[in-house]
Amino acid sequence: MNLFRYFRDEVVAAVLRITPGLDTSKVTAEPPREESHGDVATNAAMVLSKAAGMKPRDLAEALAVELRKHPAVTAVEVAGPGFINMRLAGDFWYDRLQDVLKEGARYGDSDTGKSHRVNIEYVSANPTGPMHIGHARGAVVGDALASLLAKVGYDVSREYYVNDAGAQVDVLARSAHLRYREALGETIGEIPEGLYPGEYLKPLGADLAKRFGAAHKDAPETQWLALFRDEAVAAMLAMIKDDLAGLGVCHNVFVSERGLVEAGKVEAALDFLDGKGLIYEGVLEPPKGMLPDDWEARPQTLFKATQFGDDVDRPLKKSDGTWTYFASDIAYHLDKFRRGFDAMIDVWGADHGGYVKRMQAAVSAVSEGKAALDVKLAQMVNLLKGGQPYKMSKRAGTFVTLRDLVEAVGKDVVRFIMLTRKNDAHLDFDLDKALEQSRDNPVFYVQYAHARCHSVMRHAIDLWPDAPIGDPSGNPAVLKRLTDPAEIALIRLLAGWPRLVESAAEAHEPHRVAFYLNDVAAAFHGLWNKGKDEVRLRFLLEDDYELSLARLALLKGVTAVIASGLGIFGVEPVEEMR
RNA sequence: GCGCCCUUAGCUCAGUCGGAUAGAGCAGCCGCCUUCUAAGCGGCAGGUCACUGGUUCGAAUCCAGUAGGGCGCGCCA
């Protein structure tokens, strides 16, 4: 239950009892910044005063009378320019803790997505080599965002667009052919400029040599190019999937660019746009200022992106007659729309920022305004070690690939840290800090809170082997023993989780979950530390079984919410630190 | 030159749909710690929300402009 959504509805109902027929869409109910202002605040009187023909304070007083009738509301006051502050009964909070315990790690699930379908495309790295660290952030952001949207009820498709149709896969095929010749015993020397030099192609070369023998060794390129291309792409894609699996990322749909081209879907998409008069042959103005050296005016096939908010019209065809990447991407996004997705999210590297407007223009055009595309740009990750920039060098034996990073610190650490900043802000990833067991390390801090709760629960089993730990349903009244302000504050924080999930999902911002989990951990550790000084605040009191049960319920609630949050991140909550 | 993103405490960053006196961690300063439930704890101080103007009952948040930083800018993806 999102209690703020619930009270917003209560406020709206009260408004309509006083002045029927008002537009209440701007009414909000939210936690007041200041704790002394109560538990729930609403702006209703301020946003409705004009329409109601009343002064904000007068409307607020009238609403206050209505709201005081609610059984969970113990006090209502009008403050400031017309805020209405409500304070909630203790029993209300105990009921929320019961909600947490009942739902466990599913707490925070909601149906605000109402089975709407959303398509999220992420990673989509070129299938020409292993994943490197730059890919990791987009992978994690996309994956966590997908889980977040699923948690609020969306029907989510996690997709990877395989760029297997451009010139770079021909380069890959030639590189593979070279390694194939090498595997057949030829001395190949330096890898020529323009081919992929990576060692990772050697196993593929050996495999091709084993399967095809010398059949393609001295043959003309036309004989083997397509074959080697398909073989190499398949091998690279398998490697990428393996790298992603190591990071815990799993897509459920892979769409091949070549597949779209060969099925005629690019032509079909462009015919569709042509039919709407959105394609023409024309000559673009040269870009002002930074003029490319070889710029010359030439006629091109253009999409009228400017009709949909882009700055210039965009080319669809290269001079050799093949489609540009943009053209096939239009076909892919039309395909998404035709498959029933009117909500699309693409996660790209920040260096593709200049591409956002044209893709949104294209989605708008192919869906005739019925679909929306949100693009999340994953900013650069600065790898640090001990606060100093970490130079990646193969010779020095320092790693360069995603796989190496995951091996160095573990997938859970990579995933969590990648989500500790908003996606469009630069992120410092410090290899030392990532493994440090200190307050500075957010992964440790949150995991430690979860583990500490389990430690206490294990301890409790020693004391009372038959105690219903974390399950006060047999005697809900024990929760009333939770009276310390820090305990109540922690319950309030846990009860705010559904609202946090909903707002993070709506904003497409999974990083908010990381900050929230940090808050929960801080509140829990604070409570723990209070017990160091004040013995009566310790979670387990041998002489007070009932109070201990109540506190165990609270700890169980903490573990449930942390597990719920880490579940969105794809991070395993640990029960022991080791 | 144009477009997009960014600018909040000494540092790294939060800040929800525009809401009340802008928050946290680190660093700094001052205390506490023969401790246990598990990696220390508590407190203090720290601000022209880059700047200017506008919209609003109300702006860190929205709009316009200025400065600084990043990314991108027709047949790469």
JSON list of C-alpha atoms in Angstrom, two decimals, chain A residues 21 26 34 70 83 115 118 122 158 162 212 235 270 313 344 349 425 428 444-445 458 498 543:
[
{"chain": "A", "resi": 21, "resn": "GLY", "atom": "CA", "xyz": [-17.06, 19.10, -9.16]},
{"chain": "A", "resi": 26, "resn": "LYS", "atom": "CA", "xyz": [-3.09, 18.97, -8.80]},
{"chain": "A", "resi": 34, "resn": "GLU", "atom": "CA", "xyz": [10.01, 18.62, 8.51]},
{"chain": "A", "resi": 70, "resn": "HIS", "atom": "CA", "xyz": [-10.66, 9.55, 9.54]},
{"chain": "A", "resi": 83, "resn": "PHE", "atom": "CA", "xyz": [-0.74, 23.25, 4.11]},
{"chain": "A", "resi": 115, "resn": "SER", "atom": "CA", "xyz": [-0.06, -4.48, -17.30]},
{"chain": "A", "resi": 118, "resn": "VAL", "atom": "CA", "xyz": [7.00, -1.36, -22.02]},
{"chain": "A", "resi": 122, "resn": "TYR", "atom": "CA", "xyz": [19.82, -1.80, -23.53]},
{"chain": "A", "resi": 158, "resn": "ARG", "atom": "CA", "xyz": [14.16, -6.64, -22.28]},
{"chain": "A", "resi": 162, "resn": "VAL", "atom": "CA", "xyz": [22.25, -6.70, -32.67]},
{"chain": "A", "resi": 212, "resn": "PHE", "atom": "CA", "xyz": [36.42, -25.86, -42.65]},
{"chain": "A", "resi": 235, "resn": "ALA", "atom": "CA", "xyz": [30.66, -16.32, -31.75]},
{"chain": "A", "resi": 270, "resn": "LEU", "atom": "CA", "xyz": [10.42, 3.69, -45.19]},
{"chain": "A", "resi": 313, "resn": "ASP", "atom": "CA", "xyz": [16.44, 16.23, -41.64]},
{"chain": "A", "resi": 344, "resn": "MET", "atom": "CA", "xyz": [9.77, 2.42, -25.27]},
{"chain": "A", "resi": 349, "resn": "GLY", "atom": "CA", "xyz": [26.04, 5.64, -24.03]},
{"chain": "A", "resi": 425, "resn": "ALA", "atom": "CA", "xyz": [26.01, 11.98, -14.22]},
{"chain": "A", "resi": 428, "resn": "ASP", "atom": "CA", "xyz": [33.64, 7.34, -10.14]},
{"chain": "A", "resi": 444, "resn": "PHE", "atom": "CA", "xyz": [28.87, -2.94, 2.17]},
{"chain": "A", "resi": 445, "resn": "TYR", "atom": "CA", "xyz": [26.78, -0.57, 4.28]},
{"chain": "A", "resi": 458, "resn": "ARG", "atom": "CA", "xyz": [20.12, -16.23, 14.66]},
{"chain": "A", "resi": 498, "resn": "PRO", "atom": "CA", "xyz": [5.95, 1.58, -1.99]},
{"chain": "A", "resi": 543, "resn": "ASP", "atom": "CA", "xyz": [13.99, -10.62, 30.52]}
]
